[in-house]
Coordinates of C-alpha atoms and ligand atoms in Angstrom, one line a residue:
Chain A
M1 CA -34.6 -24.5 90.5
N2 CA -36.7 -27.3 89.1
R3 CA -38.1 -26.3 85.8
A4 CA -40.2 -28.5 83.6
V5 CA -38.3 -27.3 80.5
D6 CA -36.0 -29.5 78.5
P7 CA -33.2 -27.1 77.5
R8 CA -32.7 -28.9 74.2
D9 CA -36.3 -28.0 73.3
L10 CA -35.7 -24.3 73.5
A11 CA -32.2 -24.1 72.3
M12 CA -31.7 -21.9 69.3
D13 CA -31.5 -23.4 65.8
G14 CA -28.1 -24.7 65.1
D15 CA -25.8 -22.1 63.6
G16 CA -22.9 -24.5 63.1
L17 CA -20.5 -22.6 65.3
A18 CA -18.6 -24.0 68.2
K19 CA -18.5 -22.2 71.5
G20 CA -16.0 -19.4 71.4
E21 CA -15.9 -18.9 67.6
V22 CA -16.8 -15.4 66.4
L23 CA -20.5 -15.2 65.9
L24 CA -20.7 -11.5 65.0
E25 CA -18.1 -9.1 64.0
V26 CA -18.5 -5.3 63.9
K27 CA -15.8 -3.7 61.8
N28 CA -15.0 0.0 61.6
V29 CA -18.6 1.0 61.9
S30 CA -19.6 4.7 61.8
L31 CA -23.1 6.0 62.1
R32 CA -24.2 9.7 61.8
F33 CA -27.5 11.4 62.0
G34 CA -27.0 14.6 60.1
G35 CA -24.2 16.3 62.1
V36 CA -24.5 14.0 65.1
K37 CA -21.9 11.3 65.3
A38 CA -23.7 8.5 67.1
I39 CA -21.0 5.9 66.4
T40 CA -17.4 6.5 65.3
D41 CA -15.2 3.8 63.8
I42 CA -16.1 1.0 66.2
S43 CA -14.9 -2.6 65.9
F44 CA -15.5 -5.5 68.3
D45 CA -16.8 -9.1 68.1
I46 CA -19.2 -11.3 69.9
R47 CA -18.3 -14.9 70.3
K48 CA -20.6 -17.9 70.3
G49 CA -21.9 -18.7 73.7
E50 CA -20.8 -15.6 75.6
I51 CA -22.6 -12.9 77.4
R52 CA -21.1 -9.7 76.0
A53 CA -21.9 -6.5 77.8
I54 CA -22.0 -3.1 76.1
I55 CA -21.6 -0.2 78.6
G56 CA -21.1 3.5 78.5
P57 CA -22.5 6.8 79.7
N58 CA -25.8 8.1 78.4
G59 CA -25.7 8.9 74.8
A60 CA -22.6 6.9 74.2
G61 CA -24.1 5.1 71.3
K62 CA -25.0 1.7 72.8
T63 CA -28.6 1.6 71.6
S64 CA -27.5 2.8 68.2
M65 CA -25.1 -0.1 68.1
L66 CA -27.9 -2.6 68.6
N67 CA -30.0 -0.8 66.0
V68 CA -27.2 -1.2 63.5
I69 CA -26.8 -4.9 64.4
N70 CA -30.5 -5.7 63.9
G71 CA -30.9 -3.5 60.8
F72 CA -32.9 -0.5 62.1
Y73 CA -30.0 1.7 61.2
T74 CA -27.7 1.3 58.3
P75 CA -24.2 2.6 59.1
Q76 CA -22.5 5.0 56.7
E77 CA -19.2 3.1 57.0
G78 CA -18.1 -0.3 58.2
T79 CA -19.4 -3.8 58.0
I80 CA -21.2 -6.3 60.1
T81 CA -20.4 -10.0 59.7
F82 CA -22.9 -12.4 61.2
R83 CA -22.3 -16.1 61.1
G84 CA -19.6 -15.6 58.6
E85 CA -21.8 -13.6 56.2
E86 CA -20.8 -10.0 55.6
R87 CA -23.6 -7.5 55.1
K88 CA -23.8 -3.8 54.4
K89 CA -27.5 -3.2 54.6
I90 CA -30.2 -5.5 56.0
A91 CA -33.9 -5.1 56.8
P92 CA -34.9 -5.7 60.4
Y93 CA -37.1 -8.6 59.5
Q94 CA -34.2 -10.2 57.6
A95 CA -31.9 -9.7 60.6
A96 CA -34.6 -11.5 62.6
A97 CA -34.8 -14.3 60.1
S98 CA -31.0 -14.7 60.3
G99 CA -31.3 -15.4 64.0
I100 CA -31.1 -12.1 65.8
A101 CA -33.8 -11.2 68.4
R102 CA -33.9 -8.3 70.7
T103 CA -35.6 -6.3 73.4
F104 CA -36.0 -2.5 73.6
Q105 CA -34.8 0.1 76.1
N106 CA -38.3 1.4 76.4
V107 CA -40.4 -1.7 76.5
A108 CA -41.9 -2.2 73.0
L109 CA -44.6 -4.8 73.5
F110 CA -47.8 -5.2 71.5
K111 CA -49.9 -3.4 74.2
G112 CA -53.3 -4.5 73.1
M113 CA -52.4 -8.2 73.0
T114 CA -52.1 -10.7 75.8
T115 CA -48.9 -12.1 77.1
L116 CA -49.6 -15.3 75.2
D117 CA -50.2 -13.5 71.9
N118 CA -47.1 -11.3 72.4
I119 CA -44.9 -14.4 72.8
M120 CA -46.7 -16.2 70.0
A121 CA -45.8 -13.1 67.8
G122 CA -42.2 -13.9 68.7
R123 CA -42.6 -17.1 66.8
T124 CA -43.6 -15.5 63.6
L125 CA -40.6 -16.8 61.8
A126 CA -41.0 -20.3 63.0
M127 CA -44.4 -20.5 61.3
H128 CA -44.4 -20.9 57.6
R129 CA -47.8 -21.7 56.3
N130 CA -48.6 -19.0 53.9
F131 CA -51.4 -16.5 53.6
L132 CA -53.8 -18.8 51.8
W133 CA -53.4 -21.6 54.3
Q134 CA -53.9 -19.0 57.0
L135 CA -57.1 -18.0 55.4
L136 CA -58.3 -21.5 55.7
Y137 CA -57.1 -21.7 59.2
F138 CA -57.9 -25.3 59.7
G139 CA -55.7 -28.1 58.6
P140 CA -51.9 -27.6 58.4
A141 CA -52.1 -24.0 59.6
L142 CA -54.0 -25.1 62.7
N143 CA -51.5 -27.9 63.5
E144 CA -48.7 -25.4 63.1
E145 CA -50.4 -23.1 65.5
I146 CA -50.7 -25.8 68.1
A147 CA -47.1 -26.9 67.8
N148 CA -45.9 -23.4 68.3
R149 CA -48.3 -22.8 71.1
R150 CA -46.6 -25.7 73.0
K151 CA -43.2 -24.0 72.6
V152 CA -44.6 -20.7 73.8
E153 CA -46.0 -22.4 76.9
E154 CA -42.5 -23.8 77.7
I155 CA -41.2 -20.2 77.6
I156 CA -44.0 -19.0 79.8
D157 CA -43.1 -21.8 82.3
F158 CA -39.4 -20.9 82.1
L159 CA -40.0 -17.3 82.8
E160 CA -42.6 -18.1 85.5
I161 CA -45.3 -15.9 84.1
Q162 CA -48.1 -18.5 83.9
H163 CA -50.4 -16.3 86.0
I164 CA -50.4 -13.5 83.4
R165 CA -50.8 -15.6 80.2
K166 CA -54.2 -14.1 79.3
V167 CA -53.6 -10.5 80.5
P168 CA -53.3 -7.7 78.0
V169 CA -49.7 -6.6 78.5
G170 CA -50.6 -2.9 78.7
R171 CA -52.0 -3.6 82.1
L172 CA -48.9 -5.3 83.5
P173 CA -46.5 -3.7 85.9
Y174 CA -43.2 -2.6 84.2
G175 CA -41.1 -5.4 85.6
L176 CA -43.4 -8.0 84.2
Q177 CA -43.6 -6.2 80.9
K178 CA -39.8 -6.5 80.6
R179 CA -40.0 -10.2 81.3
V180 CA -42.7 -10.7 78.7
E181 CA -40.5 -8.8 76.2
L182 CA -37.7 -11.2 77.0
G183 CA -40.1 -14.1 76.4
R184 CA -41.1 -12.7 73.0
A185 CA -37.4 -12.5 72.0
L186 CA -36.7 -16.0 73.3
A187 CA -39.7 -17.4 71.4
A188 CA -37.7 -16.9 68.2
Q189 CA -35.0 -19.2 69.5
P190 CA -32.4 -16.7 68.3
S191 CA -28.7 -17.5 68.0
L192 CA -27.9 -13.9 69.1
L193 CA -30.1 -12.1 71.7
L194 CA -29.8 -8.4 72.0
L195 CA -31.0 -7.0 75.4
D196 CA -31.2 -3.2 75.7
E197 CA -31.2 -2.4 79.5
P198 CA -33.4 -5.3 80.5
M199 CA -33.1 -4.3 84.2
A200 CA -33.7 -0.5 83.9
G201 CA -36.2 0.7 86.4
M202 CA -36.4 -2.5 88.3
N203 CA -36.1 -3.1 92.0
L204 CA -33.4 -5.3 93.5
E205 CA -35.5 -8.4 93.6
E206 CA -36.6 -8.0 90.0
K207 CA -33.1 -7.4 88.9
E208 CA -32.0 -10.6 90.6
D209 CA -34.7 -12.5 88.8
M210 CA -33.8 -11.0 85.5
S211 CA -30.1 -11.7 86.0
R212 CA -30.9 -15.3 86.7
F213 CA -33.1 -15.6 83.6
I214 CA -30.3 -14.2 81.5
L215 CA -27.7 -16.6 82.9
D216 CA -30.1 -19.5 82.5
V217 CA -30.9 -18.6 78.9
N218 CA -27.2 -18.4 78.2
S219 CA -26.2 -21.7 79.9
Q220 CA -29.3 -23.8 79.3
F221 CA -30.2 -22.8 75.7
G222 CA -26.7 -21.9 74.7
T223 CA -27.9 -18.5 73.4
T224 CA -25.3 -15.8 72.8
I225 CA -26.2 -12.6 74.5
A226 CA -25.3 -8.9 73.9
L227 CA -26.4 -6.9 76.9
I228 CA -26.6 -3.2 77.5
E229 CA -26.8 -2.4 81.2
H230 CA -26.1 0.6 83.4
D231 CA -25.9 -1.4 86.7
M232 CA -22.1 -2.0 87.0
G233 CA -22.6 -4.6 89.7
V234 CA -24.8 -6.7 87.4
V235 CA -22.6 -6.2 84.4
M236 CA -19.4 -7.3 86.2
D237 CA -21.2 -10.2 87.7
I238 CA -22.8 -11.9 84.7
S239 CA -20.8 -10.9 81.6
D240 CA -17.9 -12.7 80.1
R241 CA -16.5 -9.7 78.2
V242 CA -17.3 -6.0 78.2
V243 CA -17.0 -3.3 75.5
V244 CA -17.1 0.2 76.7
L245 CA -18.3 3.1 74.5
D246 CA -18.1 6.9 75.2
Y247 CA -19.2 9.6 72.9
G248 CA -19.6 7.0 70.1
R249 CA -16.1 5.7 70.4
K250 CA -14.8 2.5 71.9
I251 CA -12.7 3.2 74.9
G252 CA -12.3 -0.2 76.4
D253 CA -12.8 -3.9 75.6
G254 CA -12.0 -7.0 77.7
T255 CA -13.0 -9.1 80.7
P256 CA -14.7 -7.3 83.5
D257 CA -11.5 -7.1 85.5
E258 CA -9.5 -5.7 82.6
V259 CA -12.2 -3.1 81.9
K260 CA -12.4 -2.1 85.6
A261 CA -8.7 -1.4 85.6
N262 CA -8.7 0.5 82.3
Q263 CA -7.8 4.2 83.0
D264 CA -9.9 5.6 80.1
V265 CA -13.0 3.8 81.4
I266 CA -12.4 5.0 84.9
D267 CA -12.1 8.5 83.6
A268 CA -15.3 8.3 81.5
Y269 CA -17.2 7.0 84.5
L270 CA -15.8 9.4 87.0
G271 CA -16.6 12.2 84.6
V272 CA -13.0 13.4 84.2
S273 CA -13.6 14.2 80.5
H274 CA -17.2 15.3 80.8
Q275 CA -19.5 15.9 83.7
D276 CA -22.8 14.3 82.9
E277 CA -22.9 10.8 84.3
G278 CA -25.0 10.0 87.3
E279 CA -25.9 6.4 86.9
G280 CA -23.8 3.3 87.3
Chain B
M1 CA -94.4 23.0 66.2
L2 CA -93.1 21.4 69.4
Y3 CA -95.9 18.9 69.0
Q4 CA -94.7 18.1 65.5
I5 CA -91.1 17.5 66.7
F6 CA -91.6 15.7 70.0
V7 CA -94.9 14.0 69.9
D8 CA -96.2 13.4 66.4
P9 CA -93.4 11.2 65.0
F10 CA -93.5 8.9 68.0
A11 CA -97.3 8.7 67.7
Q12 CA -96.8 7.6 64.1
M13 CA -94.3 5.0 65.1
V14 CA -96.7 3.5 67.6
S15 CA -99.7 3.6 65.4
M16 CA -97.9 1.9 62.5
P17 CA -95.4 -0.5 64.1
D18 CA -95.1 -2.5 60.9
F19 CA -94.0 0.6 59.0
L20 CA -91.5 1.3 61.8
I21 CA -90.0 -2.1 61.5
Q22 CA -89.8 -1.7 57.7
V23 CA -87.9 1.6 58.2
I24 CA -85.5 0.1 60.8
W25 CA -84.8 -2.8 58.5
E26 CA -84.0 -0.5 55.5
G27 CA -81.8 1.5 57.8
F28 CA -80.1 -1.6 59.0
V29 CA -79.3 -2.7 55.5
A30 CA -77.9 0.6 54.6
G31 CA -76.0 0.6 57.9
I32 CA -74.4 -2.7 57.0
L33 CA -73.0 -1.2 53.8
Y34 CA -71.7 1.9 55.7
A35 CA -70.2 -0.4 58.2
L36 CA -68.4 -2.4 55.5
I37 CA -66.9 0.8 54.0
A38 CA -65.8 2.0 57.4
L39 CA -64.3 -1.4 58.0
G40 CA -62.1 -1.1 55.0
F41 CA -60.9 2.3 56.3
V42 CA -60.2 0.9 59.8
L43 CA -58.2 -2.1 58.5
I44 CA -55.8 0.2 56.6
F45 CA -55.7 2.9 59.3
K46 CA -54.8 0.4 62.1
A47 CA -52.0 -1.3 60.2
S48 CA -50.4 1.8 58.6
G49 CA -51.9 4.9 60.1
V50 CA -53.0 5.9 56.6
F51 CA -56.3 7.5 56.1
N52 CA -57.4 5.9 52.9
F53 CA -59.4 8.4 51.0
A54 CA -59.7 5.9 48.2
Q55 CA -61.7 3.3 50.1
G56 CA -65.0 4.6 48.5
I57 CA -63.6 4.5 45.0
M58 CA -62.2 1.0 45.6
V59 CA -65.8 -0.1 46.2
V60 CA -66.9 1.3 42.8
F61 CA -63.7 0.0 41.1
A62 CA -64.2 -3.5 42.4
G63 CA -67.9 -3.5 41.4
L64 CA -67.1 -2.2 37.9
T65 CA -64.3 -4.7 37.4
L66 CA -66.7 -7.5 38.2
V67 CA -69.5 -6.3 36.0
G68 CA -67.1 -5.2 33.3
L69 CA -65.5 -8.6 33.1
H70 CA -68.9 -10.2 32.9
E71 CA -69.9 -7.9 30.1
A72 CA -66.8 -8.9 28.2
G73 CA -68.0 -12.5 28.2
V74 CA -66.4 -13.9 31.3
P75 CA -68.7 -16.3 33.3
A76 CA -69.9 -14.7 36.5
F77 CA -67.9 -16.9 39.0
L78 CA -64.7 -16.6 37.0
A79 CA -65.3 -12.9 36.9
L80 CA -65.6 -12.9 40.7
I81 CA -62.4 -14.7 41.1
L82 CA -60.7 -12.4 38.6
A83 CA -62.0 -9.4 40.4
I84 CA -60.5 -10.7 43.6
G85 CA -57.3 -11.1 41.7
V86 CA -57.5 -7.5 40.5
M87 CA -57.9 -6.3 44.1
A88 CA -54.8 -8.4 45.0
L89 CA -52.8 -6.7 42.2
L90 CA -54.1 -3.3 43.3
A91 CA -52.9 -4.1 46.9
I92 CA -49.5 -5.1 45.7
A93 CA -49.2 -2.0 43.5
V94 CA -50.3 0.3 46.3
E95 CA -47.7 -1.2 48.7
R96 CA -45.0 -1.0 46.1
F97 CA -45.6 2.4 44.6
V98 CA -47.4 4.3 47.3
M99 CA -46.6 2.9 50.8
R100 CA -43.0 1.9 50.3
P101 CA -41.6 5.1 48.8
L102 CA -43.6 7.3 51.2
V103 CA -43.2 5.3 54.3
N104 CA -41.5 7.8 56.5
Q105 CA -43.2 10.8 55.1
P106 CA -45.7 12.8 57.2
E107 CA -49.2 11.4 57.3
I108 CA -50.6 14.3 55.3
I109 CA -48.5 13.2 52.3
L110 CA -49.9 9.7 52.5
L111 CA -53.4 11.1 52.7
M112 CA -52.7 13.2 49.6
S113 CA -51.4 10.1 47.8
T114 CA -54.6 8.3 48.5
I115 CA -56.5 11.3 47.1
G116 CA -54.3 11.0 44.1
M117 CA -55.1 7.3 43.9
T118 CA -58.8 8.1 44.0
Y119 CA -58.6 10.2 40.8
F120 CA -56.3 7.6 39.2
L121 CA -58.9 4.9 39.9
I122 CA -61.8 7.1 38.6
G123 CA -59.9 7.8 35.4
F124 CA -58.6 4.3 34.9
G125 CA -62.1 2.9 35.7
E126 CA -63.8 5.1 33.2
F127 CA -61.1 4.4 30.6
V128 CA -61.5 0.7 30.8
F129 CA -65.2 0.2 31.7
G130 CA -66.7 3.4 30.4
G131 CA -68.5 6.0 32.5
E132 CA -72.1 5.0 32.3
P133 CA -73.8 3.1 35.2
K134 CA -74.0 -0.6 35.0
Q135 CA -76.3 -3.3 36.3
M136 CA -74.9 -5.6 39.0
I137 CA -74.9 -9.2 37.9
T138 CA -76.9 -10.2 40.9
E139 CA -78.7 -13.3 39.6
E140 CA -75.6 -14.5 37.7
L141 CA -73.7 -14.7 41.0
G142 CA -76.4 -16.8 42.5
L143 CA -77.7 -14.1 44.8
P144 CA -81.4 -14.1 45.5
T145 CA -83.6 -11.4 44.0
G146 CA -87.1 -11.8 45.1
S147 CA -88.8 -10.5 48.3
S148 CA -90.9 -11.9 51.0
A149 CA -93.8 -10.3 52.9
F150 CA -94.2 -11.0 56.6
E151 CA -97.4 -10.2 58.5
I152 CA -97.0 -8.3 61.7
G153 CA -99.9 -8.2 64.1
E154 CA -103.4 -7.7 62.7
Q155 CA -102.9 -6.2 59.3
G156 CA -99.3 -5.1 59.4
L157 CA -96.9 -6.1 56.6
V158 CA -93.1 -6.0 56.3
I159 CA -91.4 -6.6 53.0
L160 CA -87.9 -7.9 53.0
Q161 CA -85.9 -8.0 49.8
H162 CA -83.9 -11.3 49.6
I163 CA -80.9 -9.5 48.4
D164 CA -80.9 -7.4 51.6
I165 CA -81.1 -10.5 53.7
A166 CA -78.2 -12.0 51.7
A167 CA -76.2 -8.8 52.3
A168 CA -76.7 -9.1 56.0
V169 CA -75.7 -12.7 56.0
I170 CA -72.6 -12.2 53.9
A171 CA -71.6 -9.2 56.0
I172 CA -71.9 -11.2 59.2
I173 CA -69.9 -14.1 57.7
M174 CA -67.2 -11.7 56.5
V175 CA -66.8 -9.9 59.8
A176 CA -66.8 -13.2 61.7
S177 CA -64.1 -14.7 59.4
L178 CA -62.0 -11.5 59.8
A179 CA -62.3 -11.7 63.5
L180 CA -61.2 -15.4 63.5
F181 CA -58.4 -14.6 61.1
F182 CA -57.2 -11.7 63.3
N183 CA -57.3 -13.6 66.5
K184 CA -56.2 -17.1 65.7
T185 CA -53.6 -17.0 62.9
R186 CA -50.0 -16.0 62.6
I187 CA -50.7 -13.3 60.0
G188 CA -53.7 -12.0 62.0
R189 CA -51.4 -11.7 65.0
A190 CA -48.8 -10.0 62.8
L191 CA -51.4 -7.5 61.6
R192 CA -52.3 -6.7 65.2
A193 CA -48.6 -6.5 66.1
V194 CA -48.0 -4.0 63.3
A195 CA -51.0 -1.9 64.5
D196 CA -49.4 -1.8 68.0
D197 CA -45.8 -1.1 67.4
H198 CA -43.9 -1.0 64.0
Q199 CA -40.4 -1.4 65.4
A200 CA -41.2 -4.3 67.7
A201 CA -43.1 -6.0 64.9
Q202 CA -40.1 -5.8 62.6
S203 CA -37.8 -7.1 65.3
V204 CA -39.8 -10.3 65.5
G205 CA -39.4 -10.8 61.8
I206 CA -42.6 -9.3 60.4
S207 CA -42.1 -7.5 57.1
L208 CA -44.1 -4.3 57.1
N209 CA -44.3 -4.4 53.3
Q210 CA -45.9 -7.8 53.3
I211 CA -48.4 -6.8 56.0
W212 CA -49.4 -3.6 54.1
A213 CA -50.0 -5.6 51.0
I214 CA -52.2 -8.0 53.0
V215 CA -54.3 -5.3 54.6
W216 CA -54.8 -3.5 51.4
F217 CA -55.9 -6.8 49.9
A218 CA -58.3 -7.4 52.8
A219 CA -59.7 -3.9 52.4
G220 CA -60.0 -4.7 48.6
I221 CA -62.0 -7.8 49.3
V222 CA -64.3 -5.9 51.7
A223 CA -64.7 -3.3 49.0
L224 CA -65.6 -5.9 46.4
A225 CA -68.3 -7.4 48.7
T226 CA -69.6 -3.9 49.4
G227 CA -69.7 -3.1 45.7
I228 CA -71.7 -6.2 44.9
M229 CA -74.2 -5.6 47.7
W230 CA -74.6 -1.9 46.9
G231 CA -74.6 -2.5 43.2
A232 CA -77.5 -5.0 43.6
R233 CA -79.6 -2.4 45.3
S234 CA -79.0 0.5 43.0
D235 CA -76.5 0.1 40.2
V236 CA -72.8 0.3 39.8
S237 CA -71.6 3.8 39.0
F238 CA -69.2 6.4 40.2
A239 CA -72.1 8.1 42.0
L240 CA -71.5 5.4 44.7
E241 CA -68.4 7.2 45.6
I242 CA -70.4 10.0 47.2
V243 CA -72.4 7.6 49.3
A244 CA -69.1 6.2 50.5
L245 CA -68.5 9.5 52.2
K246 CA -71.1 8.3 54.7
A247 CA -68.2 6.3 56.2
L248 CA -66.8 9.4 57.7
P249 CA -69.5 10.1 60.3
V250 CA -69.4 6.3 61.0
L251 CA -65.7 6.6 61.7
I252 CA -66.1 9.7 63.8
L253 CA -68.7 7.7 65.8
G254 CA -66.9 4.4 65.9
G255 CA -63.3 5.5 66.2
F256 CA -60.7 5.1 63.5
T257 CA -59.1 2.0 65.0
S258 CA -62.0 0.0 66.2
I259 CA -63.6 -2.8 64.1
P260 CA -66.5 -3.2 66.4
G261 CA -66.8 0.6 66.3
A262 CA -67.1 0.6 62.5
I263 CA -69.8 -2.1 62.6
V264 CA -71.9 -0.7 65.4
G265 CA -71.3 2.9 64.2
G266 CA -72.4 1.9 60.7
L267 CA -75.6 0.4 62.0
I268 CA -76.4 3.4 64.2
I269 CA -75.9 5.8 61.4
G270 CA -77.8 3.7 58.9
I271 CA -80.8 3.2 61.2
G272 CA -80.7 6.7 62.7
E273 CA -80.6 8.3 59.3
K274 CA -83.5 6.4 58.0
I275 CA -85.7 7.0 61.0
G276 CA -84.8 10.7 60.9
E277 CA -85.5 11.0 57.3
I278 CA -88.9 9.3 57.4
Y279 CA -90.3 10.7 60.6
W280 CA -88.6 14.1 60.9
G281 CA -87.5 14.8 57.3
P282 CA -90.9 16.2 56.1
L283 CA -90.7 18.9 58.9
V284 CA -87.7 20.5 57.2
G285 CA -88.9 19.7 53.7
G286 CA -86.7 16.6 53.3
G287 CA -83.2 16.5 51.9
I288 CA -81.6 15.8 55.3
E289 CA -79.7 12.7 54.3
S290 CA -76.6 14.7 53.4
W291 CA -76.1 16.1 56.9
L292 CA -78.1 14.0 59.3
A293 CA -75.4 11.3 59.6
Y294 CA -73.0 14.0 60.8
M295 CA -75.5 15.3 63.3
I296 CA -76.0 11.8 64.8
A297 CA -72.3 11.3 65.1
L298 CA -71.8 14.7 66.7
V299 CA -74.6 14.2 69.2
F300 CA -73.1 10.9 70.2
L301 CA -69.7 12.5 70.6
L302 CA -71.2 15.0 73.1
F303 CA -71.8 12.1 75.4
R304 CA -68.9 9.9 74.5
P305 CA -66.0 12.0 73.3
Q306 CA -63.7 8.9 72.9
G307 CA -66.2 7.5 70.4
L308 CA -68.2 4.4 70.8
F309 CA -65.4 1.9 71.5
G310 CA -62.6 4.4 71.7
E311 CA -59.7 2.4 72.9
R312 CA -59.2 3.5 76.5
I313 CA -55.8 4.8 76.8
I314 CA -53.8 3.2 79.6
E315 CA -51.3 5.8 80.6
R316 CA -48.4 4.9 82.9
V317 CA -47.7 7.3 85.6
Ligands
ATP1 N1 -32.8 8.3 65.4 C1 -31.9 9.2 65.8 N2 -31.9 10.4 65.2 C2 -31.0 11.4 65.6 N3 -30.1 11.2 66.6 C3 -30.1 10.0 67.2 C4 -31.0 8.9 66.8 N4 -30.7 7.8 67.6 C5 -29.7 8.2 68.4 N5 -29.3 9.4 68.2 C6 -28.2 10.1 68.8 O1 -27.1 9.3 68.9 C7 -26.4 9.4 70.1 C8 -26.3 8.0 70.7 O2 -27.6 7.6 71.2 P1 -27.9 6.2 71.8 O3 -29.4 6.1 72.0 O4 -27.3 5.2 70.9 O5 -27.2 6.3 73.2 P2 -27.2 5.2 74.4 O6 -25.8 4.9 74.6 O7 -28.1 4.1 74.1 O8 -27.7 6.1 75.6 P3 -28.6 5.7 76.8 O9 -27.8 5.1 77.8 O10 -29.2 7.0 77.2 O11 -29.7 4.8 76.3 C9 -27.2 10.4 70.9 O12 -26.5 11.6 70.8 C10 -28.5 10.4 70.3 O13 -29.1 11.7 70.5
MG2 MG1 -29.8 3.4 74.9

């Protein structure tokens, strides 16, 4: 693939960690909604530079885990340590400011806005001119707008979506919406990228494209990725390590091969303990 | 009777075109002010889903603050800047003490809180500035006050108040700058993002609290401009608040989330109301201002149930 993108240009802001060091550590996290235990005493870590898959049957608590990591949910117990800083409670916009970007299981784009504007919105945190400068629009705020626009165009090239730059995203087919959403997350140049089922509902070809983008993001930009995915083929193919959840508990953690051989995991997926899992 | 309803008014329009133009112009100017009030509603509703019952009183409060400061001896332009500052403080206070604590409550609670805010602002305004009507400081702000007469045709005459022309120009400039701000700047984009999807907006690093403070401030500025314009035509008093209710039919017509809808809707109601009042009003003995606007809105809705610019809903199947 010949892409006109210089990887250093889009690499995330330096977080001072070497490849393989712990970037994010989840420790004894429990999350309840009233009586529903979404997550129970889960611990795992994500290391710098890896693709870390989070898998498990429906309702296992995967999305809840991402919501805890990016601040949508505050766990009742446990701690999250990101880049060496432990935190108990964090607002989502602060999580974003600290270098965490994400996509959503049900595409959550700004439907009325174009592809370009959606991805520009992803650069919110890279733009600093304050409200008053913005009111003036010209001068520094305009220069900033232009510089960021250039970055966004690189992302658009990278994801091969030039042809839909000016299309309101509400009109795009699902597969492309997912790709735009990835673009919006990449625009923040995050050090940790959370992807919630980026390939759900895609056909084989679209899945292959998406896998390739994820691998390229990881290898070219050095972005650490946490990936929720139901397609076991894809998961085993592209991830470095896998954590397996079931009924809110962690039942497996290791390389794809280790996880595949884990008896609890096999049971969960074959429905020995409960009979509700069709996908996978 | 049928003649009086369906023929006579039109005959009058044709026989006195200059008077018709005068009526349309008056309606247009009133329409601009309706549109500005509706615009304030739309800004807040889009960004937060809150129906801001207090938008009307904000117009009065902003106008009173400006005039009150001037009466207290502050030079006009300084008073204007201070009034803008007061609207900023109000926005910050609303975000901090109304929006933030009530954020996940049902919409009805937020509506109630804006009704509460209305009474607070009335009480507070009366306490600080007194209850009697005040004169807007039109000349002191450098706004024109005279009028010009234009000849139309043989012996027709249309009189335009300069302040009305200024109102139109200022409204156009304000709407154009808002459009530019919304479409071309980071914060404008963030505002649109929040209007579309709260969670996604937060995930890209937008702080809802900050955005809410900004939209309330923007609505406050719009209210101040409306208060000045309206105050210059009548005077600044709490009676204005009633007139602000005209924004409701405008919103029914234009849609609660559409800025172009607020503007066009405001103009349609303003002009339609004036024409109805002048040409058909005498038939029912006058006094139709209070309900005609709603009639116009309802008649429009019969033909376009989604409102004027009702955002077409793109459903996935
Ligand atoms: N906001 C919420 N309020 C109440 N219950 C919730 C909430 N979010 C999640 N849950 C519950 O928590 C549990 C875990 O849900 P979660 O969405 O994390 O599962 P998941 O692993 O992502 O499942 P799926 O594969 O279907 O996406 C479920 O029982 C769910 O109903
Ligand atoms: Mg999920």
